Amino acid sequence: MTARLASALLPLALAAGLLAGCATDPEPVEPTPAFATEEEAFAAAEATYRAYVDALNRVDLSDPATFEDVYAWTTGEANANERESLSGMHANGWTVSGETVVVWVEGTASDDSTTVTVACTSVGSVAVVDATGDSVVDSERADHYALQLEMTYSRESPTGLFIASSNAIQEDRCG
């Protein structure tokens, strides 16, 4: 570049720099809520949990490919726990029969990233036996149990939510 061209472009570069310094900061963008209402979030949470239980009911412990639909509804801690549990049952040669039934699901809290629900589930018809045919189900297991489910928002989920954690809780209405 010649000295003449450089000296001609210098004022333009300085003017552009000065103008850029005068530009206003962009307005902060409010995040789009995952759901328009809390009721929508709770409906999505119920649909998510029901889809997860449906996937769980289709599991064949002798065929790990059937685990994938369960994993598809979970993320984080819940996903890691499912992988460990199902892989362990498969490795031990266990067999499951019967169906888990969702009795009810109730939303308890929701914000832009997380929805918390309580679900009551019936497992009275579910049997799990080891390779010798002996039951591995605790004889004290209740036919119904309640879970507190934390679900996180994701555009990748068909319902908008993935199950992130699941913890057994005491719930008198579930029994």
PDB file of N, CA and C in Angstrom, residues 24-110:
ATOM      1  N   THR A  24     -25.194   2.694  20.392  1.00  0.00           N
ATOM      2  CA  THR A  24     -25.792   2.321  21.674  1.00  0.00           C
ATOM      3  C   THR A  24     -25.672   0.823  21.885  1.00  0.00           C
ATOM      4  N   ASP A  25     -25.636   0.447  23.154  1.00  0.00           N
ATOM      5  CA  ASP A  25     -25.606  -0.977  23.479  1.00  0.00           C
ATOM      6  C   ASP A  25     -26.947  -1.590  23.100  1.00  0.00           C
ATOM      7  N   PRO A  26     -26.925  -2.822  22.609  1.00  0.00           N
ATOM      8  CA  PRO A  26     -28.197  -3.456  22.261  1.00  0.00           C
ATOM      9  C   PRO A  26     -29.030  -3.692  23.520  1.00  0.00           C
ATOM     10  N   GLU A  27     -30.337  -3.617  23.343  1.00  0.00           N
ATOM     11  CA  GLU A  27     -31.247  -3.881  24.455  1.00  0.00           C
ATOM     12  C   GLU A  27     -31.121  -5.341  24.861  1.00  0.00           C
ATOM     13  N   PRO A  28     -31.129  -5.622  26.158  1.00  0.00           N
ATOM     14  CA  PRO A  28     -31.074  -7.029  26.573  1.00  0.00           C
ATOM     15  C   PRO A  28     -32.322  -7.759  26.073  1.00  0.00           C
ATOM     16  N   VAL A  29     -32.101  -8.975  25.642  1.00  0.00           N
ATOM     17  CA  VAL A  29     -33.195  -9.779  25.116  1.00  0.00           C
ATOM     18  C   VAL A  29     -33.735 -10.646  26.243  1.00  0.00           C
ATOM     19  N   GLU A  30     -35.028 -10.539  26.481  1.00  0.00           N
ATOM     20  CA  GLU A  30     -35.664 -11.385  27.486  1.00  0.00           C
ATOM     21  C   GLU A  30     -35.737 -12.803  26.940  1.00  0.00           C
ATOM     22  N   PRO A  31     -35.355 -13.802  27.738  1.00  0.00           N
ATOM     23  CA  PRO A  31     -35.461 -15.173  27.249  1.00  0.00           C
ATOM     24  C   PRO A  31     -36.927 -15.539  27.031  1.00  0.00           C
ATOM     25  N   THR A  32     -37.170 -16.290  25.985  1.00  0.00           N
ATOM     26  CA  THR A  32     -38.522 -16.750  25.710  1.00  0.00           C
ATOM     27  C   THR A  32     -38.864 -17.835  26.717  1.00  0.00           C
ATOM     28  N   PRO A  33     -39.976 -17.684  27.419  1.00  0.00           N
ATOM     29  CA  PRO A  33     -40.333 -18.729  28.380  1.00  0.00           C
ATOM     30  C   PRO A  33     -40.538 -20.064  27.678  1.00  0.00           C
ATOM     31  N   ALA A  34     -40.199 -21.139  28.379  1.00  0.00           N
ATOM     32  CA  ALA A  34     -40.363 -22.476  27.814  1.00  0.00           C
ATOM     33  C   ALA A  34     -41.831 -22.759  27.542  1.00  0.00           C
ATOM     34  N   PHE A  35     -42.698 -22.298  28.424  1.00  0.00           N
ATOM     35  CA  PHE A  35     -44.135 -22.518  28.287  1.00  0.00           C
ATOM     36  C   PHE A  35     -44.851 -21.209  28.587  1.00  0.00           C
ATOM     37  N   ALA A  36     -45.981 -20.994  27.939  1.00  0.00           N
ATOM     38  CA  ALA A  36     -46.720 -19.748  28.124  1.00  0.00           C
ATOM     39  C   ALA A  36     -47.325 -19.646  29.522  1.00  0.00           C
ATOM     40  N   THR A  37     -47.720 -20.784  30.082  1.00  0.00           N
ATOM     41  CA  THR A  37     -48.335 -20.783  31.406  1.00  0.00           C
ATOM     42  C   THR A  37     -47.786 -21.939  32.235  1.00  0.00           C
ATOM     43  N   GLU A  38     -47.998 -21.845  33.537  1.00  0.00           N
ATOM     44  CA  GLU A  38     -47.609 -22.931  34.426  1.00  0.00           C
ATOM     45  C   GLU A  38     -48.413 -24.192  34.094  1.00  0.00           C
ATOM     46  N   GLU A  39     -49.670 -24.023  33.715  1.00  0.00           N
ATOM     47  CA  GLU A  39     -50.509 -25.170  33.360  1.00  0.00           C
ATOM     48  C   GLU A  39     -49.931 -25.915  32.159  1.00  0.00           C
ATOM     49  N   GLU A  40     -49.422 -25.160  31.169  1.00  0.00           N
ATOM     50  CA  GLU A  40     -48.770 -25.793  30.009  1.00  0.00           C
ATOM     51  C   GLU A  40     -47.539 -26.574  30.448  1.00  0.00           C
ATOM     52  N   ALA A  41     -46.767 -25.999  31.342  1.00  0.00           N
ATOM     53  CA  ALA A  41     -45.559 -26.674  31.839  1.00  0.00           C
ATOM     54  C   ALA A  41     -45.933 -27.964  32.556  1.00  0.00           C
ATOM     55  N   PHE A  42     -46.968 -27.917  33.387  1.00  0.00           N
ATOM     56  CA  PHE A  42     -47.389 -29.113  34.118  1.00  0.00           C
ATOM     57  C   PHE A  42     -47.948 -30.175  33.171  1.00  0.00           C
ATOM     58  N   ALA A  43     -48.676 -29.752  32.144  1.00  0.00           N
ATOM     59  CA  ALA A  43     -49.192 -30.714  31.156  1.00  0.00           C
ATOM     60  C   ALA A  43     -48.036 -31.373  30.409  1.00  0.00           C
ATOM     61  N   ALA A  44     -47.017 -30.591  30.066  1.00  0.00           N
ATOM     62  CA  ALA A  44     -45.841 -31.150  29.390  1.00  0.00           C
ATOM     63  C   ALA A  44     -45.093 -32.106  30.314  1.00  0.00           C
ATOM     64  N   ALA A  45     -45.027 -31.768  31.597  1.00  0.00           N
ATOM     65  CA  ALA A  45     -44.357 -32.646  32.565  1.00  0.00           C
ATOM     66  C   ALA A  45     -45.098 -33.973  32.677  1.00  0.00           C
ATOM     67  N   GLU A  46     -46.414 -33.926  32.726  1.00  0.00           N
ATOM     68  CA  GLU A  46     -47.187 -35.170  32.799  1.00  0.00           C
ATOM     69  C   GLU A  46     -46.988 -35.997  31.534  1.00  0.00           C
ATOM     70  N   ALA A  47     -47.025 -35.352  30.367  1.00  0.00           N
ATOM     71  CA  ALA A  47     -46.805 -36.070  29.106  1.00  0.00           C
ATOM     72  C   ALA A  47     -45.411 -36.693  29.076  1.00  0.00           C
ATOM     73  N   THR A  48     -44.427 -35.973  29.601  1.00  0.00           N
ATOM     74  CA  THR A  48     -43.053 -36.483  29.647  1.00  0.00           C
ATOM     75  C   THR A  48     -42.969 -37.723  30.525  1.00  0.00           C
ATOM     76  N   TYR A  49     -43.536 -37.643  31.718  1.00  0.00           N
ATOM     77  CA  TYR A  49     -43.462 -38.783  32.635  1.00  0.00           C
ATOM     78  C   TYR A  49     -44.227 -39.982  32.081  1.00  0.00           C
ATOM     79  N   ARG A  50     -45.390 -39.753  31.499  1.00  0.00           N
ATOM     80  CA  ARG A  50     -46.160 -40.866  30.929  1.00  0.00           C
ATOM     81  C   ARG A  50     -45.398 -41.518  29.771  1.00  0.00           C
ATOM     82  N   ALA A  51     -44.736 -40.719  28.943  1.00  0.00           N
ATOM     83  CA  ALA A  51     -43.938 -41.273  27.837  1.00  0.00           C
ATOM     84  C   ALA A  51     -42.758 -42.080  28.378  1.00  0.00           C
ATOM     85  N   TYR A  52     -42.142 -41.587  29.428  1.00  0.00           N
ATOM     86  CA  TYR A  52     -41.038 -42.302  30.077  1.00  0.00           C
ATOM     87  C   TYR A  52     -41.521 -43.649  30.619  1.00  0.00           C
ATOM     88  N   VAL A  53     -42.649 -43.667  31.320  1.00  0.00           N
ATOM     89  CA  VAL A  53     -43.182 -44.915  31.877  1.00  0.00           C
ATOM     90  C   VAL A  53     -43.568 -45.873  30.749  1.00  0.00           C
ATOM     91  N   ASP A  54     -44.150 -45.350  29.673  1.00  0.00           N
ATOM     92  CA  ASP A  54     -44.456 -46.208  28.515  1.00  0.00           C
ATOM     93  C   ASP A  54     -43.182 -46.859  27.982  1.00  0.00           C
ATOM     94  N   ALA A  55     -42.109 -46.075  27.875  1.00  0.00           N
ATOM     95  CA  ALA A  55     -40.825 -46.614  27.406  1.00  0.00           C
ATOM     96  C   ALA A  55     -40.296 -47.657  28.383  1.00  0.00           C
ATOM     97  N   LEU A  56     -40.433 -47.392  29.665  1.00  0.00           N
ATOM     98  CA  LEU A  56     -39.989 -48.335  30.694  1.00  0.00           C
ATOM     99  C   LEU A  56     -40.761 -49.652  30.593  1.00  0.00           C
ATOM    100  N   ASN A  57     -42.051 -49.560  30.308  1.00  0.00           N
ATOM    101  CA  ASN A  57     -42.873 -50.768  30.183  1.00  0.00           C
ATOM    102  C   ASN A  57     -42.508 -51.603  28.951  1.00  0.00           C
ATOM    103  N   ARG A  58     -41.854 -50.997  27.982  1.00  0.00           N
ATOM    104  CA  ARG A  58     -41.436 -51.728  26.770  1.00  0.00           C
ATOM    105  C   ARG A  58     -40.035 -52.330  26.889  1.00  0.00           C
ATOM    106  N   VAL A  59     -39.356 -52.088  27.990  1.00  0.00           N
ATOM    107  CA  VAL A  59     -37.994 -52.597  28.165  1.00  0.00           C
ATOM    108  C   VAL A  59     -37.997 -54.121  28.230  1.00  0.00           C
ATOM    109  N   ASP A  60     -37.081 -54.708  27.478  1.00  0.00           N
ATOM    110  CA  ASP A  60     -36.779 -56.138  27.553  1.00  0.00           C
ATOM    111  C   ASP A  60     -35.344 -56.201  28.068  1.00  0.00           C
ATOM    112  N   LEU A  61     -35.172 -56.640  29.302  1.00  0.00           N
ATOM    113  CA  LEU A  61     -33.840 -56.610  29.914  1.00  0.00           C
ATOM    114  C   LEU A  61     -32.813 -57.454  29.175  1.00  0.00           C
ATOM    115  N   SER A  62     -33.256 -58.376  28.326  1.00  0.00           N
ATOM    116  CA  SER A  62     -32.305 -59.173  27.547  1.00  0.00           C
ATOM    117  C   SER A  62     -31.864 -58.445  26.281  1.00  0.00           C
ATOM    118  N   ASP A  63     -32.486 -57.297  25.974  1.00  0.00           N
ATOM    119  CA  ASP A  63     -32.186 -56.556  24.748  1.00  0.00           C
ATOM    120  C   ASP A  63     -31.889 -55.089  25.076  1.00  0.00           C
ATOM    121  N   PRO A  64     -30.609 -54.745  25.264  1.00  0.00           N
ATOM    122  CA  PRO A  64     -30.254 -53.371  25.629  1.00  0.00           C
ATOM    123  C   PRO A  64     -30.729 -52.304  24.636  1.00  0.00           C
ATOM    124  N   ALA A  65     -31.013 -52.681  23.409  1.00  0.00           N
ATOM    125  CA  ALA A  65     -31.524 -51.692  22.452  1.00  0.00           C
ATOM    126  C   ALA A  65     -32.855 -51.114  22.934  1.00  0.00           C
ATOM    127  N   THR A  66     -33.614 -51.886  23.734  1.00  0.00           N
ATOM    128  CA  THR A  66     -34.904 -51.396  24.236  1.00  0.00           C
ATOM    129  C   THR A  66     -34.735 -50.365  25.346  1.00  0.00           C
ATOM    130  N   PHE A  67     -33.526 -50.198  25.855  1.00  0.00           N
ATOM    131  CA  PHE A  67     -33.268 -49.211  26.906  1.00  0.00           C
ATOM    132  C   PHE A  67     -33.239 -47.787  26.337  1.00  0.00           C
ATOM    133  N   GLU A  68     -32.945 -47.677  25.050  1.00  0.00           N
ATOM    134  CA  GLU A  68     -32.721 -46.361  24.439  1.00  0.00           C
ATOM    135  C   GLU A  68     -33.914 -45.424  24.582  1.00  0.00           C
ATOM    136  N   ASP A  69     -35.139 -45.951  24.460  1.00  0.00           N
ATOM    137  CA  ASP A  69     -36.312 -45.085  24.600  1.00  0.00           C
ATOM    138  C   ASP A  69     -36.439 -44.536  26.018  1.00  0.00           C
ATOM    139  N   VAL A  70     -36.008 -45.292  27.008  1.00  0.00           N
ATOM    140  CA  VAL A  70     -36.008 -44.800  28.391  1.00  0.00           C
ATOM    141  C   VAL A  70     -34.981 -43.679  28.520  1.00  0.00           C
ATOM    142  N   TYR A  71     -33.778 -43.920  28.012  1.00  0.00           N
ATOM    143  CA  TYR A  71     -32.720 -42.909  28.081  1.00  0.00           C
ATOM    144  C   TYR A  71     -33.139 -41.621  27.376  1.00  0.00           C
ATOM    145  N   ALA A  72     -33.931 -41.753  26.308  1.00  0.00           N
ATOM    146  CA  ALA A  72     -34.328 -40.594  25.511  1.00  0.00           C
ATOM    147  C   ALA A  72     -35.182 -39.597  26.297  1.00  0.00           C
ATOM    148  N   TRP A  73     -35.796 -40.019  27.385  1.00  0.00           N
ATOM    149  CA  TRP A  73     -36.644 -39.134  28.193  1.00  0.00           C
ATOM    150  C   TRP A  73     -35.929 -38.591  29.419  1.00  0.00           C
ATOM    151  N   THR A  74     -34.633 -38.912  29.566  1.00  0.00           N
ATOM    152  CA  THR A  74     -33.897 -38.499  30.753  1.00  0.00           C
ATOM    153  C   THR A  74     -32.658 -37.699  30.384  1.00  0.00           C
ATOM    154  N   THR A  75     -32.145 -36.986  31.370  1.00  0.00           N
ATOM    155  CA  THR A  75     -30.917 -36.220  31.199  1.00  0.00           C
ATOM    156  C   THR A  75     -30.189 -36.186  32.541  1.00  0.00           C
ATOM    157  N   GLY A  76     -28.919 -35.872  32.512  1.00  0.00           N
ATOM    158  CA  GLY A  76     -28.152 -35.686  33.743  1.00  0.00           C
ATOM    159  C   GLY A  76     -28.185 -36.874  34.681  1.00  0.00           C
ATOM    160  N   GLU A  77     -28.463 -36.590  35.961  1.00  0.00           N
ATOM    161  CA  GLU A  77     -28.472 -37.604  37.011  1.00  0.00           C
ATOM    162  C   GLU A  77     -29.453 -38.736  36.702  1.00  0.00           C
ATOM    163  N   ALA A  78     -30.642 -38.398  36.237  1.00  0.00           N
ATOM    164  CA  ALA A  78     -31.641 -39.432  35.934  1.00  0.00           C
ATOM    165  C   ALA A  78     -31.151 -40.345  34.818  1.00  0.00           C
ATOM    166  N   ASN A  79     -30.511 -39.782  33.815  1.00  0.00           N
ATOM    167  CA  ASN A  79     -29.994 -40.590  32.716  1.00  0.00           C
ATOM    168  C   ASN A  79     -28.887 -41.517  33.205  1.00  0.00           C
ATOM    169  N   ALA A  80     -27.980 -40.989  34.008  1.00  0.00           N
ATOM    170  CA  ALA A  80     -26.885 -41.815  34.544  1.00  0.00           C
ATOM    171  C   ALA A  80     -27.432 -42.950  35.403  1.00  0.00           C
ATOM    172  N   ASN A  81     -28.431 -42.643  36.238  1.00  0.00           N
ATOM    173  CA  ASN A  81     -29.027 -43.678  37.087  1.00  0.00           C
ATOM    174  C   ASN A  81     -29.719 -44.758  36.266  1.00  0.00           C
ATOM    175  N   GLU A  82     -30.452 -44.364  35.233  1.00  0.00           N
ATOM    176  CA  GLU A  82     -31.134 -45.351  34.380  1.00  0.00           C
ATOM    177  C   GLU A  82     -30.116 -46.241  33.668  1.00  0.00           C
ATOM    178  N   ARG A  83     -29.064 -45.637  33.154  1.00  0.00           N
ATOM    179  CA  ARG A  83     -28.041 -46.423  32.455  1.00  0.00           C
ATOM    180  C   ARG A  83     -27.407 -47.455  33.390  1.00  0.00           C
ATOM    181  N   GLU A  84     -27.086 -47.028  34.603  1.00  0.00           N
ATOM    182  CA  GLU A  84     -26.478 -47.942  35.567  1.00  0.00           C
ATOM    183  C   GLU A  84     -27.459 -49.051  35.957  1.00  0.00           C
ATOM    184  N   SER A  85     -28.693 -48.680  36.236  1.00  0.00           N
ATOM    185  CA  SER A  85     -29.696 -49.644  36.686  1.00  0.00           C
ATOM    186  C   SER A  85     -30.036 -50.670  35.603  1.00  0.00           C
ATOM    187  N   LEU A  86     -30.385 -50.200  34.419  1.00  0.00           N
ATOM    188  CA  LEU A  86     -30.778 -51.124  33.351  1.00  0.00           C
ATOM    189  C   LEU A  86     -29.608 -51.989  32.897  1.00  0.00           C
ATOM    190  N   SER A  87     -28.427 -51.404  32.800  1.00  0.00           N
ATOM    191  CA  SER A  87     -27.249 -52.189  32.406  1.00  0.00           C
ATOM    192  C   SER A  87     -26.938 -53.262  33.444  1.00  0.00           C
ATOM    193  N   GLY A  88     -27.072 -52.919  34.719  1.00  0.00           N
ATOM    194  CA  GLY A  88     -26.834 -53.887  35.788  1.00  0.00           C
ATOM    195  C   GLY A  88     -27.833 -55.029  35.759  1.00  0.00           C
ATOM    196  N   MET A  89     -29.112 -54.708  35.555  1.00  0.00           N
ATOM    197  CA  MET A  89     -30.130 -55.761  35.489  1.00  0.00           C
ATOM    198  C   MET A  89     -29.888 -56.677  34.293  1.00  0.00           C
ATOM    199  N   HIS A  90     -29.487 -56.077  33.176  1.00  0.00           N
ATOM    200  CA  HIS A  90     -29.167 -56.870  31.986  1.00  0.00           C
ATOM    201  C   HIS A  90     -27.979 -57.793  32.274  1.00  0.00           C
ATOM    202  N   ALA A  91     -26.923 -57.236  32.855  1.00  0.00           N
ATOM    203  CA  ALA A  91     -25.715 -58.021  33.148  1.00  0.00           C
ATOM    204  C   ALA A  91     -26.005 -59.161  34.120  1.00  0.00           C
ATOM    205  N   ASN A  92     -26.941 -58.956  35.041  1.00  0.00           N
ATOM    206  CA  ASN A  92     -27.293 -59.988  36.018  1.00  0.00           C
ATOM    207  C   ASN A  92     -28.286 -61.017  35.476  1.00  0.00           C
ATOM    208  N   GLY A  93     -28.760 -60.809  34.243  1.00  0.00           N
ATOM    209  CA  GLY A  93     -29.687 -61.760  33.639  1.00  0.00           C
ATOM    210  C   GLY A  93     -31.092 -61.704  34.209  1.00  0.00           C
ATOM    211  N   TRP A  94     -31.479 -60.546  34.729  1.00  0.00           N
ATOM    212  CA  TRP A  94     -32.805 -60.408  35.305  1.00  0.00           C
ATOM    213  C   TRP A  94     -33.864 -60.291  34.213  1.00  0.00           C
ATOM    214  N   THR A  95     -35.107 -60.581  34.593  1.00  0.00           N
ATOM    215  CA  THR A  95     -36.260 -60.473  33.700  1.00  0.00           C
ATOM    216  C   THR A  95     -37.341 -59.682  34.425  1.00  0.00           C
ATOM    217  N   VAL A  96     -38.005 -58.797  33.704  1.00  0.00           N
ATOM    218  CA  VAL A  96     -39.091 -58.011  34.282  1.00  0.00           C
ATOM    219  C   VAL A  96     -40.388 -58.358  33.563  1.00  0.00           C
ATOM    220  N   SER A  97     -41.480 -58.389  34.324  1.00  0.00           N
ATOM    221  CA  SER A  97     -42.803 -58.600  33.730  1.00  0.00           C
ATOM    222  C   SER A  97     -43.799 -57.694  34.440  1.00  0.00           C
ATOM    223  N   GLY A  98     -44.955 -57.508  33.836  1.00  0.00           N
ATOM    224  CA  GLY A  98     -45.967 -56.616  34.393  1.00  0.00           C
ATOM    225  C   GLY A  98     -45.748 -55.197  33.918  1.00  0.00           C
ATOM    226  N   GLU A  99     -46.662 -54.315  34.319  1.00  0.00           N
ATOM    227  CA  GLU A  99     -46.573 -52.925  33.877  1.00  0.00           C
ATOM    228  C   GLU A  99     -46.660 -51.954  35.037  1.00  0.00           C
ATOM    229  N   THR A 100     -45.869 -50.909  34.925  1.00  0.00           N
ATOM    230  CA  THR A 100     -45.977 -49.772  35.823  1.00  0.00           C
ATOM    231  C   THR A 100     -47.121 -48.905  35.302  1.00  0.00           C
ATOM    232  N   VAL A 101     -47.965 -48.424  36.202  1.00  0.00           N
ATOM    233  CA  VAL A 101     -49.112 -47.601  35.816  1.00  0.00           C
ATOM    234  C   VAL A 101     -49.013 -46.248  36.518  1.00  0.00           C
ATOM    235  N   VAL A 102     -49.147 -45.184  35.744  1.00  0.00           N
ATOM    236  CA  VAL A 102     -49.169 -43.842  36.321  1.00  0.00           C
ATOM    237  C   VAL A 102     -50.577 -43.608  36.871  1.00  0.00           C
ATOM    238  N   VAL A 103     -50.677 -43.380  38.176  1.00  0.00           N
ATOM    239  CA  VAL A 103     -51.972 -43.135  38.815  1.00  0.00           C
ATOM    240  C   VAL A 103     -52.341 -41.660  38.686  1.00  0.00           C
ATOM    241  N   TRP A 104     -51.408 -40.783  39.025  1.00  0.00           N
ATOM    242  CA  TRP A 104     -51.614 -39.355  38.841  1.00  0.00           C
ATOM    243  C   TRP A 104     -50.275 -38.626  38.827  1.00  0.00           C
ATOM    244  N   VAL A 105     -50.305 -37.432  38.235  1.00  0.00           N
ATOM    245  CA  VAL A 105     -49.138 -36.541  38.196  1.00  0.00           C
ATOM    246  C   VAL A 105     -49.650 -35.147  38.543  1.00  0.00           C
ATOM    247  N   GLU A 106     -48.941 -34.475  39.430  1.00  0.00           N
ATOM    248  CA  GLU A 106     -49.357 -33.140  39.862  1.00  0.00           C
ATOM    249  C   GLU A 106     -48.163 -32.200  39.850  1.00  0.00           C
ATOM    250  N   GLY A 107     -48.301 -31.085  39.143  1.00  0.00           N
ATOM    251  CA  GLY A 107     -47.244 -30.086  39.123  1.00  0.00           C
ATOM    252  C   GLY A 107     -47.158 -29.355  40.446  1.00  0.00           C
ATOM    253  N   THR A 108     -45.936 -29.034  40.870  1.00  0.00           N
ATOM    254  CA  THR A 108     -45.767 -28.302  42.130  1.00  0.00           C
ATOM    255  C   THR A 108     -45.030 -26.975  41.959  1.00  0.00           C
ATOM    256  N   ALA A 109     -44.160 -26.863  40.947  1.00  0.00           N
ATOM    257  CA  ALA A 109     -43.419 -25.618  40.726  1.00  0.00           C
ATOM    258  C   ALA A 109     -42.906 -25.588  39.291  1.00  0.00           C
ATOM    259  N   SER A 110     -42.775 -24.373  38.759  1.00  0.00           N
ATOM    260  CA  SER A 110     -42.261 -24.238  37.397  1.00  0.00           C
ATOM    261  C   SER A 110     -41.644 -22.858  37.217  1.00  0.00           C
TER     262      SER A 110
END
